[in-house]
Amino acid sequence: MTAGAERPEAPLKVVVAKPGLDGHDRGAKVVARALRDSGMEVVYTGIYQTPESILRAVVQEDADVLGLSSLSGAHLEYAKELGELLRANDRADVLFIVGGTVPPEDAEALNDYGVHAVFGPGTPTGELVDYIKANARRVGSA
Amino acid sequence: MFEFDEMQIDAVVAKGRQGLWGPLARAVSLVENSPPWEVSVPRAPRPCHIVGVTGPPGAGKSTLTGRLIESCADAGQRVAVLAIDPSSPLTGGAVLGDRLRMETHLSGRPEVFVRSLASRGSHGAVAGATRNIARLLELSGLFDIVLIETVGAGQTEVAIVEVADTVLLVTVPGLGDAVQSIKAGLMEVADAFVVNMADRPGVRETTRHLRLAAGRANAVYQTVATEGQGVDELRVGLQKRWQDLTEGDRLQELRLHKWSSDASLVAEAWVADCAATMDLEPQDSMHNAVNRILKEAAVRWTQ
């Protein structure tokens, strides 16, 4: 039953998190704002997060997308652990993105861990927004 | 229209008891993504204490809520939090930052359920959805206390916290006058006041001010949320209030009273939703325009 026009699809929900000891969160905040401005609902969990706390945020918030920001070089370890946690907790449907200083040669390993896309420094935020809109809620159905 | 059936609730409860929050989180999304008139949450066999936490921006609500989580959990209470932040009226997007300030109090407490919500849509729709989500958390039987946190900046927020059994108004020293004059609506719905950042100058004046306004000498607490000071006293006060409410018929009366305002909120949301899609002639008189809106809303409701 609807009072008005067709109801639009619910906004995408994105968890943006920074794992580990790297406290450089300007990039993550810029991304959070850009996603908000494109109509998404962004839960920013802040710096120094553990894989467990990030997983908890994804599960409790019922997120469609997880964006991990890493500038410390520890992206492989965290992505591997989070990929495993997502699968073990029935959330392999989450679109899993890593951003930050990631050497191109790591992309393949990240893919194996369950990361769907990697965005390096200098990526225009519009590109990120377009990627998320095209792929969120479609993981595994392609 | 959907109603949660027993099987769905059973799955939520069974997983929730193991600290697995996926089914509950999905059930919350289901309610969040539906207009309030399309959701029916059965009444819970056992009530839990629904507490609204509100106050002006920057008063430290999230930090205080984080400390309350800690205090309640350490006292053996099972806690859920709904943290509501505004959606942008232009883009519909939102940055939900309350979780960030609660995060340190969540580590090592996987039994605590925290959900951020964006205040999508109209005033009545947000309040209606929040009410339904709170009722769903209550129905799960997984929680003793549900904290609803929202910035106290206007009528929408008053409507949101009004679904609570207990409304806490959080303020800071020096804001007493402002709170009283600007947030008149909030002052009236508040059941207790918290003067946070009570290590700052002006705490005594603000406390006195609030005591005068509240007319109840025991309903003003002082806290320093960043240090955790005064939080246990606040938690004990909340427990005491819940005891008072649940002994005898007070809670039932209170909720019956809120029920009528809940219904009018949903009605309001329906009418607003309906009016948004109508072409109203600007040259029409206000009376005629309202007439058309109400008639159309009634017709669509019965369709």
Tab-separated table of C-alpha atoms in Angstrom:
chain	number	residue	atom	x	y	z
A	1	MET	CA	0.000	0.000	0.000
A	2	THR	CA	1.421	3.363	-0.902
A	3	ALA	CA	0.202	6.876	-0.307
A	4	GLY	CA	2.355	8.421	-2.973
A	5	ALA	CA	4.618	7.532	-5.841
A	6	GLU	CA	6.571	4.296	-6.224
A	7	ARG	CA	8.882	3.967	-3.281
A	8	PRO	CA	12.529	4.377	-4.276
A	9	GLU	CA	14.962	1.635	-3.377
A	10	ALA	CA	16.426	2.042	0.122
A	11	PRO	CA	19.700	4.000	0.207
A	12	LEU	CA	22.880	1.927	0.091
A	13	LYS	CA	24.480	1.452	3.481
A	14	VAL	CA	28.256	1.603	3.581
A	15	VAL	CA	30.640	0.917	6.460
A	16	VAL	CA	33.906	2.826	6.099
A	17	ALA	CA	36.597	1.554	8.452
A	18	LYS	CA	40.277	1.938	9.123
A	19	PRO	CA	41.899	-1.160	10.542
A	20	GLY	CA	45.060	-1.283	12.583
A	21	LEU	CA	47.448	1.323	13.843
A	22	ASP	CA	47.381	3.725	10.932
A	23	GLY	CA	45.749	6.949	12.052
A	24	HIS	CA	45.657	8.780	8.708
A	25	ASP	CA	41.947	9.129	8.198
A	26	ARG	CA	41.642	12.108	5.894
A	27	GLY	CA	41.111	9.881	2.863
A	28	ALA	CA	38.460	7.851	4.657
A	29	LYS	CA	36.617	11.023	5.643
A	30	VAL	CA	36.738	12.434	2.128
A	31	VAL	CA	35.322	9.156	0.844
A	32	ALA	CA	32.608	9.109	3.528
A	33	ARG	CA	31.506	12.600	2.539
A	34	ALA	CA	31.520	11.845	-1.176
A	35	LEU	CA	29.379	8.755	-0.643
A	36	ARG	CA	26.975	10.717	1.526
A	37	ASP	CA	26.682	13.378	-1.175
A	38	SER	CA	25.759	10.684	-3.665
A	39	GLY	CA	22.834	9.633	-1.448
A	40	MET	CA	24.362	6.748	0.503
A	41	GLU	CA	24.182	6.182	4.236
A	42	VAL	CA	27.705	5.923	5.558
A	43	VAL	CA	28.653	4.524	8.935
A	44	TYR	CA	32.132	5.769	9.703
A	45	THR	CA	33.707	3.661	12.440
A	46	GLY	CA	36.950	5.576	12.782
A	47	ILE	CA	40.579	4.627	13.182
A	48	TYR	CA	42.291	1.792	15.060
A	49	GLN	CA	39.588	-0.781	14.301
A	50	THR	CA	40.100	-4.507	14.716
A	51	PRO	CA	38.749	-6.964	12.133
A	52	GLU	CA	36.239	-8.113	14.768
A	53	SER	CA	34.914	-4.602	15.407
A	54	ILE	CA	34.632	-3.971	11.658
A	55	LEU	CA	32.763	-7.235	11.155
A	56	ARG	CA	30.434	-6.338	14.028
A	57	ALA	CA	29.672	-2.997	12.383
A	58	VAL	CA	28.951	-4.656	9.021
A	59	VAL	CA	26.645	-7.256	10.584
A	60	GLN	CA	24.776	-5.017	13.041
A	61	GLU	CA	24.371	-2.198	10.519
A	62	ASP	CA	23.282	-4.679	7.824
A	63	ALA	CA	25.695	-2.955	5.434
A	64	ASP	CA	25.686	-3.452	1.671
A	65	VAL	CA	29.254	-2.271	1.247
A	66	LEU	CA	32.460	-2.410	3.296
A	67	GLY	CA	35.178	0.081	2.445
A	68	LEU	CA	38.516	-0.525	4.091
A	69	SER	CA	41.020	2.304	4.083
A	70	SER	CA	44.626	1.360	4.594
A	71	LEU	CA	47.732	3.501	4.333
A	72	SER	CA	49.972	1.441	6.560
A	73	GLY	CA	50.937	-1.354	4.202
A	74	ALA	CA	49.057	-3.896	6.311
A	75	HIS	CA	46.139	-4.177	3.878
A	76	LEU	CA	46.890	-7.787	2.929
A	77	GLU	CA	46.636	-9.127	6.472
A	78	TYR	CA	43.489	-7.183	7.322
A	79	ALA	CA	41.759	-7.917	4.030
A	80	LYS	CA	42.506	-11.619	4.381
A	81	GLU	CA	41.119	-11.759	7.896
A	82	LEU	CA	38.029	-9.712	7.063
A	83	GLY	CA	37.313	-11.767	3.963
A	84	GLU	CA	37.339	-14.883	6.123
A	85	LEU	CA	35.186	-13.258	8.815
A	86	LEU	CA	32.608	-12.071	6.270
A	87	ARG	CA	32.297	-15.549	4.778
A	88	ALA	CA	32.158	-17.245	8.180
A	89	ASN	CA	29.400	-14.864	9.282
A	90	ASP	CA	27.152	-15.255	6.294
A	91	ARG	CA	28.007	-11.863	4.831
A	92	ALA	CA	29.887	-12.832	1.686
A	93	ASP	CA	27.224	-10.774	-0.132
A	94	VAL	CA	28.881	-7.539	1.040
A	95	LEU	CA	30.645	-5.547	-1.678
A	96	PHE	CA	34.186	-5.435	-0.262
A	97	ILE	CA	36.406	-2.550	-1.354
A	98	VAL	CA	39.919	-1.532	-0.319
A	99	GLY	CA	41.295	1.956	-0.780
A	100	GLY	CA	44.604	3.597	0.009
A	101	THR	CA	48.239	2.938	-0.777
A	102	VAL	CA	48.018	-0.513	-2.267
A	103	PRO	CA	50.717	-1.643	-4.715
A	104	PRO	CA	49.179	-2.875	-7.986
A	105	GLU	CA	50.861	-6.266	-7.588
A	106	ASP	CA	48.771	-6.909	-4.449
A	107	ALA	CA	45.504	-6.704	-6.347
A	108	GLU	CA	45.451	-10.371	-7.237
A	109	ALA	CA	46.045	-11.543	-3.670
A	110	LEU	CA	43.335	-9.153	-2.443
A	111	ASN	CA	40.961	-10.583	-4.994
A	112	ASP	CA	41.663	-14.069	-3.702
A	113	TYR	CA	40.793	-12.885	-0.194
A	114	GLY	CA	37.374	-11.725	-1.391
A	115	VAL	CA	38.059	-8.064	-2.156
A	116	HIS	CA	35.996	-6.966	-5.150
A	117	ALA	CA	37.850	-3.802	-6.077
A	118	VAL	CA	40.901	-1.763	-5.106
A	119	PHE	CA	41.072	2.010	-5.420
A	120	GLY	CA	44.487	3.624	-5.233
A	121	PRO	CA	45.471	7.176	-4.323
A	122	GLY	CA	44.097	9.824	-6.649
A	123	THR	CA	40.983	7.883	-7.644
A	124	PRO	CA	38.266	10.437	-8.425
A	125	THR	CA	35.474	9.945	-5.891
A	126	GLY	CA	32.965	9.867	-8.754
A	127	GLU	CA	34.578	6.693	-10.053
A	128	LEU	CA	34.168	5.066	-6.645
A	129	VAL	CA	30.528	6.155	-6.396
A	130	ASP	CA	29.763	4.772	-9.847
A	131	TYR	CA	31.445	1.472	-9.043
A	132	ILE	CA	29.481	1.055	-5.813
A	133	LYS	CA	26.163	1.959	-7.423
A	134	ALA	CA	26.770	-0.520	-10.226
A	135	ASN	CA	27.854	-3.413	-8.009
A	136	ALA	CA	26.363	-3.157	-4.511
A	137	ARG	CA	23.573	-5.668	-3.718
A	138	ARG	CA	24.644	-7.659	-6.771
A	139	VAL	CA	27.568	-9.583	-5.323
A	140	GLY	CA	27.442	-13.243	-6.314
A	141	SER	CA	24.516	-12.749	-8.672
A	142	ALA	CA	26.558	-11.788	-11.738
B	1	MET	CA	1.604	-4.958	4.909
B	2	PHE	CA	3.762	-7.440	6.686
B	3	GLU	CA	3.664	-8.862	10.119
B	4	PHE	CA	6.568	-10.616	11.774
B	5	ASP	CA	5.599	-14.208	12.215
B	6	GLU	CA	6.760	-16.481	14.970
B	7	MET	CA	9.301	-18.280	12.795
B	8	GLN	CA	11.095	-15.099	11.839
B	9	ILE	CA	11.201	-13.963	15.438
B	10	ASP	CA	12.392	-17.392	16.582
B	11	ALA	CA	15.333	-17.230	14.162
B	12	VAL	CA	16.225	-13.745	15.361
B	13	VAL	CA	16.090	-14.872	18.973
B	14	ALA	CA	17.970	-18.146	18.511
B	15	LYS	CA	20.875	-16.447	16.694
B	16	GLY	CA	20.791	-13.385	18.932
B	17	ARG	CA	21.230	-15.541	22.016
B	18	GLN	CA	24.503	-16.744	20.517
B	19	GLY	CA	25.604	-13.181	19.826
B	20	LEU	CA	24.962	-13.616	16.091
B	21	TRP	CA	23.225	-10.435	15.031
B	22	GLY	CA	22.636	-11.016	11.316
B	23	PRO	CA	18.941	-12.027	11.475
B	24	LEU	CA	18.071	-9.197	13.883
B	25	ALA	CA	19.965	-6.656	11.751
B	26	ARG	CA	18.066	-7.804	8.646
B	27	ALA	CA	14.754	-7.635	10.474
B	28	VAL	CA	15.590	-4.074	11.534
B	29	SER	CA	16.322	-3.188	7.876
B	30	LEU	CA	12.975	-4.618	6.860
B	31	VAL	CA	11.213	-2.283	9.279
B	32	GLU	CA	13.480	0.644	8.423
B	33	ASN	CA	12.794	0.286	4.707
B	34	SER	CA	9.018	0.123	5.046
B	35	PRO	CA	6.636	2.954	5.747
B	36	PRO	CA	5.353	2.647	9.317
B	37	TRP	CA	1.806	1.820	8.224
B	38	GLU	CA	3.027	-1.302	6.458
B	39	VAL	CA	4.643	-2.845	9.503
B	40	SER	CA	2.961	-4.644	12.314
B	41	VAL	CA	5.084	-5.723	15.249
B	42	PRO	CA	3.241	-7.969	17.690
B	43	ARG	CA	3.206	-6.874	21.283
B	44	ALA	CA	6.072	-8.256	23.365
B	45	PRO	CA	5.183	-10.618	26.207
B	46	ARG	CA	7.712	-8.851	28.414
B	47	PRO	CA	8.421	-5.124	28.133
B	48	CYS	CA	11.932	-3.705	28.179
B	49	HIS	CA	12.953	-0.218	29.178
B	50	ILE	CA	13.037	2.062	26.151
B	51	VAL	CA	15.084	5.153	26.925
B	52	GLY	CA	15.399	8.179	24.659
B	53	VAL	CA	18.613	10.183	24.891
B	54	THR	CA	18.469	13.611	23.331
B	55	GLY	CA	19.861	17.109	23.666
B	56	PRO	CA	21.554	19.851	21.676
B	57	PRO	CA	24.411	19.000	19.257
B	58	GLY	CA	27.750	18.752	21.014
B	59	ALA	CA	26.324	17.974	24.454
B	60	GLY	CA	28.094	14.603	24.445
B	61	LYS	CA	25.131	12.308	23.867
B	62	SER	CA	27.060	9.632	21.987
B	63	THR	CA	29.873	9.580	24.498
B	64	LEU	CA	27.372	9.393	27.342
B	65	THR	CA	25.474	6.625	25.553
B	66	GLY	CA	28.754	4.747	25.124
B	67	ARG	CA	29.383	5.013	28.868
B	68	LEU	CA	25.823	3.943	29.637
B	69	ILE	CA	26.334	0.861	27.473
B	70	GLU	CA	29.355	0.025	29.598
B	71	SER	CA	27.642	0.687	32.913
B	72	CYS	CA	24.488	-1.247	32.016
B	73	ALA	CA	26.408	-4.181	30.541
B	74	ASP	CA	28.665	-4.382	33.595
B	75	ALA	CA	25.553	-4.404	35.790
B	76	GLY	CA	24.309	-7.448	33.861
B	77	GLN	CA	21.790	-5.681	31.648
B	78	ARG	CA	21.470	-6.589	27.987
B	79	VAL	CA	21.727	-3.401	25.937
B	80	ALA	CA	20.684	-2.291	22.456
B	81	VAL	CA	21.257	1.151	20.969
B	82	LEU	CA	19.520	2.930	18.092
B	83	ALA	CA	21.572	5.947	17.049
B	84	ILE	CA	19.757	8.330	14.726
B	85	ASP	CA	21.502	10.955	12.605
B	86	PRO	CA	19.940	13.338	10.111
B	87	SER	CA	19.707	12.550	6.396
B	88	SER	CA	20.579	15.293	3.958
B	89	PRO	CA	17.327	16.709	2.616
B	90	LEU	CA	19.095	17.365	-0.698
B	91	THR	CA	20.750	14.044	-1.473
B	92	GLY	CA	19.109	11.687	1.017
B	93	GLY	CA	22.583	10.591	2.106
B	94	ALA	CA	23.939	10.633	5.637
B	95	VAL	CA	27.131	10.176	7.580
B	96	LEU	CA	26.276	8.187	10.682
B	97	GLY	CA	29.021	8.980	13.167
B	98	ASP	CA	27.588	7.920	16.521
B	99	ARG	CA	29.042	4.440	16.322
B	100	LEU	CA	32.507	5.982	16.130
B	101	ARG	CA	32.126	7.509	19.586
B	102	MET	CA	30.693	4.327	21.098
B	103	GLU	CA	33.226	1.985	19.534
B	104	THR	CA	35.699	1.917	22.440
B	105	HIS	CA	32.886	0.868	24.791
B	106	LEU	CA	31.837	-1.951	22.500
B	107	SER	CA	35.100	-3.850	22.305
B	108	GLY	CA	34.885	-7.028	24.338
B	109	ARG	CA	31.093	-6.706	24.511
B	110	PRO	CA	29.760	-8.687	21.559
B	111	GLU	CA	26.405	-8.984	23.361
B	112	VAL	CA	25.631	-5.293	22.776
B	113	PHE	CA	23.627	-4.475	19.637
B	114	VAL	CA	24.173	-1.043	18.081
B	115	ARG	CA	22.375	0.160	15.000
B	116	SER	CA	22.778	3.529	13.264
B	117	LEU	CA	19.739	4.929	11.489
B	118	ALA	CA	19.382	7.871	9.136
B	119	SER	CA	16.334	10.039	9.709
B	120	ARG	CA	14.924	9.431	6.239
B	121	GLY	CA	11.686	10.866	5.084
B	122	SER	CA	9.091	12.876	6.880
B	123	HIS	CA	8.887	13.598	10.561
B	124	GLY	CA	6.127	11.100	11.187
B	125	ALA	CA	7.806	8.419	9.078
B	126	VAL	CA	11.074	8.556	11.036
B	127	ALA	CA	9.369	8.496	14.384
B	128	GLY	CA	7.051	5.723	13.238
B	129	ALA	CA	9.917	3.579	11.950
B	130	THR	CA	11.941	4.156	15.121
B	131	ARG	CA	8.985	3.122	17.209
B	132	ASN	CA	8.535	-0.063	15.231
B	133	ILE	CA	12.226	-0.935	15.459
B	134	ALA	CA	12.221	-0.355	19.207
B	135	ARG	CA	9.161	-2.596	19.502
B	136	LEU	CA	10.910	-5.258	17.435
B	137	LEU	CA	13.944	-5.165	19.743
B	138	GLU	CA	11.574	-5.466	22.674
B	139	LEU	CA	9.736	-8.370	21.097
B	140	SER	CA	12.990	-10.292	20.594
B	141	GLY	CA	13.322	-10.491	24.379
B	142	LEU	CA	17.080	-10.132	23.871
B	143	PHE	CA	17.391	-6.831	25.701
B	144	ASP	CA	16.656	-5.294	29.083
B	145	ILE	CA	17.200	-1.749	27.902
B	146	VAL	CA	17.053	-0.006	24.510
B	147	LEU	CA	18.718	3.386	24.215
B	148	ILE	CA	17.483	5.636	21.392
B	149	GLU	CA	19.894	8.457	20.734
B	150	THR	CA	19.060	11.447	18.580
B	151	VAL	CA	20.043	15.079	18.371
B	152	GLY	CA	17.441	17.290	19.992
B	153	ALA	CA	16.997	20.018	17.448
B	154	GLY	CA	13.314	20.153	16.649
B	155	GLN	CA	9.917	18.596	16.438
B	156	THR	CA	11.074	15.474	14.617
B	157	GLU	CA	13.433	14.635	17.421
B	158	VAL	CA	10.772	15.248	20.024
B	159	ALA	CA	8.568	12.807	18.129
B	160	ILE	CA	11.380	10.245	17.967
B	161	VAL	CA	12.162	10.249	21.667
B	162	GLU	CA	8.520	10.378	22.606
B	163	VAL	CA	8.250	6.689	21.769
B	164	ALA	CA	10.503	6.057	24.784
B	165	ASP	CA	9.312	5.161	28.271
B	166	THR	CA	11.918	7.494	29.703
B	167	VAL	CA	13.349	10.561	27.996
B	168	LEU	CA	16.754	11.867	29.065
B	169	LEU	CA	17.637	15.400	28.048
B	170	VAL	CA	21.400	15.884	27.962
B	171	THR	CA	22.768	19.384	28.207
B	172	VAL	CA	25.989	21.103	29.266
B	173	PRO	CA	26.774	23.917	31.709
B	174	GLY	CA	25.906	27.315	30.353
B	175	LEU	CA	23.270	26.016	27.977
B	176	GLY	CA	20.527	26.103	30.615
B	177	ASP	CA	18.850	29.232	29.336
B	178	ALA	CA	19.156	28.216	25.742
B	179	VAL	CA	17.751	24.792	26.438
B	180	GLN	CA	14.803	26.184	28.286
B	181	SER	CA	13.858	28.790	25.762
B	182	ILE	CA	14.699	27.098	22.478
B	183	LYS	CA	13.911	23.505	23.273
B	184	ALA	CA	10.661	24.141	25.046
B	185	GLY	CA	9.156	21.045	23.456
B	186	LEU	CA	11.999	18.875	24.674
B	187	MET	CA	11.854	20.243	28.214
B	188	GLU	CA	8.260	19.130	28.418
B	189	VAL	CA	8.797	15.566	27.302
B	190	ALA	CA	11.958	14.982	29.361
B	191	ASP	CA	11.667	12.686	32.380
B	192	ALA	CA	15.192	13.349	33.601
B	193	PHE	CA	18.001	15.755	32.851
B	194	VAL	CA	21.711	15.168	32.569
B	195	VAL	CA	24.189	18.002	32.917
B	196	ASN	CA	27.134	16.533	31.075
B	197	MET	CA	30.658	17.988	31.121
B	198	ALA	CA	29.938	18.739	34.778
B	199	ASP	CA	33.605	19.610	35.360
B	200	ARG	CA	33.040	22.866	33.508
B	201	PRO	CA	32.147	26.175	35.125
B	202	GLY	CA	28.463	26.995	35.448
B	203	VAL	CA	27.370	23.489	36.387
B	204	ARG	CA	25.603	24.622	39.566
B	205	GLU	CA	23.586	27.333	37.851
B	206	THR	CA	22.561	25.006	35.056
B	207	THR	CA	21.598	22.288	37.514
B	208	ARG	CA	19.562	24.732	39.605
B	209	HIS	CA	17.928	26.076	36.505
B	210	LEU	CA	16.917	22.602	35.376
B	211	ARG	CA	15.687	21.634	38.859
B	212	LEU	CA	13.397	24.648	38.820
B	213	ALA	CA	12.164	23.789	35.353
B	214	ALA	CA	11.805	20.097	36.082
B	215	GLY	CA	9.987	20.598	39.345
B	216	ARG	CA	11.406	17.278	40.504
B	217	ALA	CA	14.477	17.613	42.656
B	218	ASN	CA	15.842	14.148	41.905
B	219	ALA	CA	15.592	14.213	38.163
B	220	VAL	CA	18.839	16.076	37.388
B	221	TYR	CA	22.091	14.120	37.060
B	222	GLN	CA	25.617	15.426	36.636
B	223	THR	CA	28.083	13.504	34.506
B	224	VAL	CA	31.503	13.810	32.921
B	225	ALA	CA	30.959	11.272	30.165
B	226	THR	CA	34.525	11.372	28.858
B	227	GLU	CA	35.715	10.199	32.295
B	228	GLY	CA	32.712	8.038	33.088
B	229	GLN	CA	31.887	10.158	36.146
B	230	GLY	CA	28.298	10.041	37.382
B	231	VAL	CA	27.280	7.425	34.820
B	232	ASP	CA	26.648	4.623	37.326
B	233	GLU	CA	24.395	6.975	39.323
B	234	LEU	CA	22.476	7.737	36.152
B	235	ARG	CA	22.152	4.033	35.370
B	236	VAL	CA	20.859	3.333	38.894
B	237	GLY	CA	18.380	6.186	38.476
B	238	LEU	CA	17.148	4.620	35.250
B	239	GLN	CA	16.767	1.229	36.925
B	240	LYS	CA	14.829	2.838	39.752
B	241	ARG	CA	12.526	4.565	37.286
B	242	TRP	CA	11.932	1.279	35.447
B	243	GLN	CA	11.075	-0.413	38.739
B	244	ASP	CA	8.593	2.332	39.520
B	245	LEU	CA	7.065	2.066	36.069
B	246	THR	CA	6.721	-1.697	36.085
B	247	GLU	CA	5.300	-1.971	39.584
B	248	GLY	CA	1.580	-1.604	39.157
B	249	ASP	CA	-0.034	-0.184	36.035
B	250	ARG	CA	2.111	2.877	35.374
B	251	LEU	CA	3.908	1.494	32.332
B	252	GLN	CA	0.680	0.292	30.783
B	253	GLU	CA	-0.903	3.687	31.303
B	254	LEU	CA	2.137	5.443	29.917
B	255	ARG	CA	2.243	3.299	26.795
B	256	LEU	CA	-1.481	3.571	26.265
B	257	HIS	CA	-1.077	7.321	26.388
B	258	LYS	CA	1.785	7.179	23.837
B	259	TRP	CA	-0.164	4.842	21.611
B	260	SER	CA	-2.517	7.601	20.480
B	261	SER	CA	0.349	9.911	19.580
B	262	ASP	CA	1.995	7.015	17.720
B	263	ALA	CA	-1.144	6.518	15.669
B	264	SER	CA	-1.374	10.188	14.815
B	265	LEU	CA	2.287	10.164	13.741
B	266	VAL	CA	1.661	7.374	11.291
B	267	ALA	CA	-1.432	9.142	10.010
B	268	GLU	CA	0.634	12.288	9.580
B	269	ALA	CA	3.269	10.363	7.624
B	270	TRP	CA	0.591	8.934	5.349
B	271	VAL	CA	-0.919	12.327	4.623
B	272	ALA	CA	2.494	13.898	3.995
B	273	ASP	CA	3.423	11.075	1.623
B	274	CYS	CA	0.156	11.497	-0.198
B	275	ALA	CA	0.340	15.300	-0.423
B	276	ALA	CA	3.872	15.118	-1.841
B	277	THR	CA	2.540	13.483	-5.007
B	278	MET	CA	-0.450	15.790	-5.548
B	279	ASP	CA	-0.582	18.789	-7.864
B	280	LEU	CA	-2.009	21.532	-5.743
B	281	GLU	CA	-3.037	24.788	-7.375
B	282	PRO	CA	-1.182	27.714	-5.825
B	283	GLN	CA	-4.172	29.982	-6.437
B	284	ASP	CA	-6.423	27.656	-4.471
B	285	SER	CA	-7.348	28.717	-0.956
B	286	MET	CA	-5.568	26.950	1.881
B	287	HIS	CA	-8.853	25.538	3.054
B	288	ASN	CA	-9.578	23.970	-0.316
B	289	ALA	CA	-6.043	22.619	-0.642
B	290	VAL	CA	-6.251	20.933	2.755
B	291	ASN	CA	-9.648	19.637	1.831
B	292	ARG	CA	-8.264	18.005	-1.308
B	293	ILE	CA	-5.271	16.513	0.532
B	294	LEU	CA	-7.354	14.972	3.290
B	295	LYS	CA	-9.942	13.593	0.886
B	296	GLU	CA	-7.290	12.100	-1.375
B	297	ALA	CA	-5.424	10.646	1.635
B	298	ALA	CA	-8.630	9.011	2.861
B	299	VAL	CA	-9.429	7.580	-0.573
B	300	ARG	CA	-5.947	6.129	-1.007
B	301	TRP	CA	-5.978	4.711	2.502
B	302	THR	CA	-9.097	2.664	1.827
B	303	GLN	CA	-7.914	1.458	-1.597
